[in-house]
mmCIF file of C-alpha atoms in Angstrom:
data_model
loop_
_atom_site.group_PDB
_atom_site.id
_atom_site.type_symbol
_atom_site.label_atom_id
_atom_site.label_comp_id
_atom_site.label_asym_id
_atom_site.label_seq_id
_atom_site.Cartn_x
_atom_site.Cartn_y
_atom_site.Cartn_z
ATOM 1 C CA UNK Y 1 0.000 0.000 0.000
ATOM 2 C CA UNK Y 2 1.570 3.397 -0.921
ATOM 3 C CA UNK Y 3 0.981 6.019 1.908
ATOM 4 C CA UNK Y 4 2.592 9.332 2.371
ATOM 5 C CA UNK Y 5 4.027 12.647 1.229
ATOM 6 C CA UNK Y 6 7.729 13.162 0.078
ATOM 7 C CA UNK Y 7 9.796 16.497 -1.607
ATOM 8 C CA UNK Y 8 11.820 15.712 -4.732
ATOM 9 C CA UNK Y 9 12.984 17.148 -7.686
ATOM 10 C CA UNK Y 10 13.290 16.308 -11.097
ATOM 11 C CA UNK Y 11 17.107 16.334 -12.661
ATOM 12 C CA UNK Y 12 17.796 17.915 -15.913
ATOM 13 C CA UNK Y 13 16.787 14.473 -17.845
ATOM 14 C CA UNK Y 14 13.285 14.617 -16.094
ATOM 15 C CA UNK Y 15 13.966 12.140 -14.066
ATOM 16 C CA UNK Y 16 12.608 11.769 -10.379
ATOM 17 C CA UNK Y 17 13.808 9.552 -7.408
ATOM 18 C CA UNK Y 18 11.077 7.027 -6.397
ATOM 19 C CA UNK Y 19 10.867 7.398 -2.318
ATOM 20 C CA UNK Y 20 12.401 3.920 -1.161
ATOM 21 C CA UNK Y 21 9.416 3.389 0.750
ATOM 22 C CA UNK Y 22 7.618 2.883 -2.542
ATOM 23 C CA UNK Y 23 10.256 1.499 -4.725
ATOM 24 C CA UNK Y 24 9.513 -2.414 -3.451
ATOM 25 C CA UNK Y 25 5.492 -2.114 -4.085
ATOM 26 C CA UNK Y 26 6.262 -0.616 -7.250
ATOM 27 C CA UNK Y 27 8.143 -3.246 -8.675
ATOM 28 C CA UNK Y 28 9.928 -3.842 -11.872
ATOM 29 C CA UNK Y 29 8.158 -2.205 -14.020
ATOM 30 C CA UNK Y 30 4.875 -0.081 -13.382
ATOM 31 C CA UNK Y 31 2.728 2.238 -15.537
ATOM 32 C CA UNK Y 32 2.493 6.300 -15.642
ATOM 33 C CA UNK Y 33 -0.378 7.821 -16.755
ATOM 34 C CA UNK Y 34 -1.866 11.090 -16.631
ATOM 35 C CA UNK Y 35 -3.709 11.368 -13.618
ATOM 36 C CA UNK Y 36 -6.988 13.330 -12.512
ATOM 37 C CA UNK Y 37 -6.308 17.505 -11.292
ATOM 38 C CA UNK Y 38 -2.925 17.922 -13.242
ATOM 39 C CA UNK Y 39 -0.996 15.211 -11.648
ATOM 40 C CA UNK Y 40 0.583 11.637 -12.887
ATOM 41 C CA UNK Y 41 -0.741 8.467 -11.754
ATOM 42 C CA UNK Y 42 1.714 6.154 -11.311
ATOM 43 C CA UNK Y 43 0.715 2.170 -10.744
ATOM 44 C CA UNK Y 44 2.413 -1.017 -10.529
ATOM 45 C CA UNK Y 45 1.770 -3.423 -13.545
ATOM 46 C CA UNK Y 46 -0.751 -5.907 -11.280
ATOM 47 C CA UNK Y 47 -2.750 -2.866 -10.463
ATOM 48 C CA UNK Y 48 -2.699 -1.706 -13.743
ATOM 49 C CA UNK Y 49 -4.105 -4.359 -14.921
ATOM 50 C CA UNK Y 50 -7.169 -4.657 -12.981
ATOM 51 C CA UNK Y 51 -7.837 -1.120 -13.968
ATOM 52 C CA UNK Y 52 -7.063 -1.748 -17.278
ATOM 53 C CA UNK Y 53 -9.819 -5.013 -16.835
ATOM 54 C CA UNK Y 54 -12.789 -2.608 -15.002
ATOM 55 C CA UNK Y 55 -11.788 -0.066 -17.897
ATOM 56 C CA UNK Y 56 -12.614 -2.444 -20.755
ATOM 57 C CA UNK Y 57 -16.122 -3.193 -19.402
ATOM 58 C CA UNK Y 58 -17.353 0.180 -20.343
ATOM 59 C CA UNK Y 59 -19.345 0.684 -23.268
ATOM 60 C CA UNK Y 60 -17.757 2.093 -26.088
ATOM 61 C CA UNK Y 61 -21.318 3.682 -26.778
ATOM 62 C CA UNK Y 62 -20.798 5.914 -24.363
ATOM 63 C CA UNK Y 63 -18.987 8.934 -25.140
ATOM 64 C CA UNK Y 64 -17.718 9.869 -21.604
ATOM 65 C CA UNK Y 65 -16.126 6.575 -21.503
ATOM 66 C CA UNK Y 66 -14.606 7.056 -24.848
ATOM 67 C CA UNK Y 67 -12.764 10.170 -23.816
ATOM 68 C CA UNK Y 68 -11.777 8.712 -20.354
ATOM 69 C CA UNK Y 69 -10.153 5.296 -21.698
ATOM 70 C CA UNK Y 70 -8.999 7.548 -24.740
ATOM 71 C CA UNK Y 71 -7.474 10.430 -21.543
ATOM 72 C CA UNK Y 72 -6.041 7.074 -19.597
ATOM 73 C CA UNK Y 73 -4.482 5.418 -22.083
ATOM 74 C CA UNK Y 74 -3.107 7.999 -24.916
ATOM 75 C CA UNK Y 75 -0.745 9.322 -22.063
ATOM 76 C CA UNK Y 76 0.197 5.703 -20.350
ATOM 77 C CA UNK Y 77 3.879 4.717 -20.342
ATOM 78 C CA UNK Y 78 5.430 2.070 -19.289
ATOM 79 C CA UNK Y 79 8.506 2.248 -16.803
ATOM 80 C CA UNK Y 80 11.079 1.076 -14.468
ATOM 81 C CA UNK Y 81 13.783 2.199 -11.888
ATOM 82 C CA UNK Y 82 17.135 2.595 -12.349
ATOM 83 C CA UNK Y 83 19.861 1.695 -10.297
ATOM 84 C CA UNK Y 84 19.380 4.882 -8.553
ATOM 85 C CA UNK Y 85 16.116 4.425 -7.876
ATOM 86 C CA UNK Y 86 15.113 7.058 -10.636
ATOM 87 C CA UNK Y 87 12.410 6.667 -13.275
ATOM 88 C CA UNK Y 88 12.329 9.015 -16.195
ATOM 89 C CA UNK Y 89 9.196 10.797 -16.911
ATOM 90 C CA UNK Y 90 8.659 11.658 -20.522
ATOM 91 C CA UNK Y 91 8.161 14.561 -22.089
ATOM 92 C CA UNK Y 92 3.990 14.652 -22.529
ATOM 93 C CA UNK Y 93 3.500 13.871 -19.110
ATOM 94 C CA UNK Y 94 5.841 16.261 -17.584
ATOM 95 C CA UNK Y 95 4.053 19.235 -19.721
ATOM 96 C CA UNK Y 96 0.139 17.699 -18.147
ATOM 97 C CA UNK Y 97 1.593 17.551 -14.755
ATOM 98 C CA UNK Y 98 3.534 20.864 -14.930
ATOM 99 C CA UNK Y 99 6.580 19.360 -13.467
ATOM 100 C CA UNK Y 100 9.933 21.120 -14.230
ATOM 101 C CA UNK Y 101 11.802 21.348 -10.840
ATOM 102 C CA UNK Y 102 10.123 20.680 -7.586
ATOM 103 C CA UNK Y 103 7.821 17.715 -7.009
ATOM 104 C CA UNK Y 104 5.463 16.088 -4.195
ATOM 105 C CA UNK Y 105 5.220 12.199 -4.810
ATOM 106 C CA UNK Y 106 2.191 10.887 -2.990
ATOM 107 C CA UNK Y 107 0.852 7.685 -1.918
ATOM 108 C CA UNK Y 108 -2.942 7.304 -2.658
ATOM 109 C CA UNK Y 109 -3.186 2.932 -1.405
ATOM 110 C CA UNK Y 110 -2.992 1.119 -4.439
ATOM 111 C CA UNK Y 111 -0.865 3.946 -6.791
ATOM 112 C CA UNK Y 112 1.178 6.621 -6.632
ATOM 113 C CA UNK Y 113 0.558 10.038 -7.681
ATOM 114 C CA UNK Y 114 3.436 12.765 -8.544
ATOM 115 C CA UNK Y 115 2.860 16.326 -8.408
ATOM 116 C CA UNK Y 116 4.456 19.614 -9.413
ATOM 117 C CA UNK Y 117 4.985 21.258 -6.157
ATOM 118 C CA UNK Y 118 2.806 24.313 -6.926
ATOM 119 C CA UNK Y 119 0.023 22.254 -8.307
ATOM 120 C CA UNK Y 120 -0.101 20.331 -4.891
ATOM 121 C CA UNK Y 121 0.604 23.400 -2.941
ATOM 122 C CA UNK Y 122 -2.368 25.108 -4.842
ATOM 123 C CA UNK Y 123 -4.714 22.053 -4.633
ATOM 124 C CA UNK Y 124 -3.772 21.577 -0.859
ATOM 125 C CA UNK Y 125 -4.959 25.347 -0.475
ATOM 126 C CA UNK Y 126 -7.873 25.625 -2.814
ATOM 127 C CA UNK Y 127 -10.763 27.666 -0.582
ATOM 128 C CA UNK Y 128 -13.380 25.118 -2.345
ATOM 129 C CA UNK Y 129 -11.588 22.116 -0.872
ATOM 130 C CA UNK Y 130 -13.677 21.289 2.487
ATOM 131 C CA UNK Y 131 -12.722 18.220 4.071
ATOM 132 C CA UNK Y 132 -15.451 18.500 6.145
ATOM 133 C CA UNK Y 133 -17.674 18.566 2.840
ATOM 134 C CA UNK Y 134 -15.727 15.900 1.346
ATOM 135 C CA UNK Y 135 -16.311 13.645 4.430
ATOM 136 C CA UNK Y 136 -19.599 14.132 4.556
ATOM 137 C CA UNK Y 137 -19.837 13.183 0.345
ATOM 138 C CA UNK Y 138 -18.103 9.960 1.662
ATOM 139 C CA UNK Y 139 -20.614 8.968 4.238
ATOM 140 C CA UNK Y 140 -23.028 9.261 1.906
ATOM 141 C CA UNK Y 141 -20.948 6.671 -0.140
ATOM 142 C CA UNK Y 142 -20.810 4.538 3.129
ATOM 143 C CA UNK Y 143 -17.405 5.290 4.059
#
């Protein structure tokens, strides 16, 4: 399970250290997509695969689920550490995610998520983010 917040920054190559705490659950190679609010999902192949499963049950008649499968999988890559711990992110997803420099690398339970630093700064601080709102959303869900 991938839990937690951690600093890094990207190196001139665009590539990012993976916290070590992650690297393990990752595994040997993973996926990178473009993720929801202007950040990367990042998941590790068995995951990716479920999703990719739930994903192909939608019906192609429907043209939400065109764009989303279209959004999810046009920007998909697949990866893997280096030595270093590094993984490179290419160029496409760098320019959705806004990530030049500074980045937050979440853990959201069954994926990672990497952020530019002022896109999670600004999301952390947006006025219409309530948690108090959003946890009462999720008991309505039965959470």
């Amino acid at each position: 399970m991938f839990i937690g917040e951690y600093q890094h920054t990207l190196d001139t190559k665009g590539r990012i250290i993976i916290p070590s705490k992650f690297r393990e659950e990752l595994g040997e190679e993973f996926v990178m997509t473009k993720g929801l609010d202007n950040c990367l999902f990042v998941y590790p192949k068995e995951e990716w695969i479920i999703l990719e499963e739930k994903l192909k049950t939608l019906p192609l008649t429907n043209r939400d689920a065109r764009a989303f499968i279209r959004f999810f999988f046009s920007g998909a890559s697949e990866g893997s550490l280096d030595k270093q711990g590094r993984v490179l992110i290419p160029a496409n997803l760098r320019e959705h995610s806004k990530l030049d420099k500074e980045a937050v690398v979440i853990g959201v339970s069954t994926r990672m998520e990497i952020w530019s630093k002022e896109e999670w700064d600004a999301y952390n601080n947006d006025d219409n983010l309530s948690y108090d709102s959003i946890a009462e959303k999720m008991a309505e869900l039965g959470i």
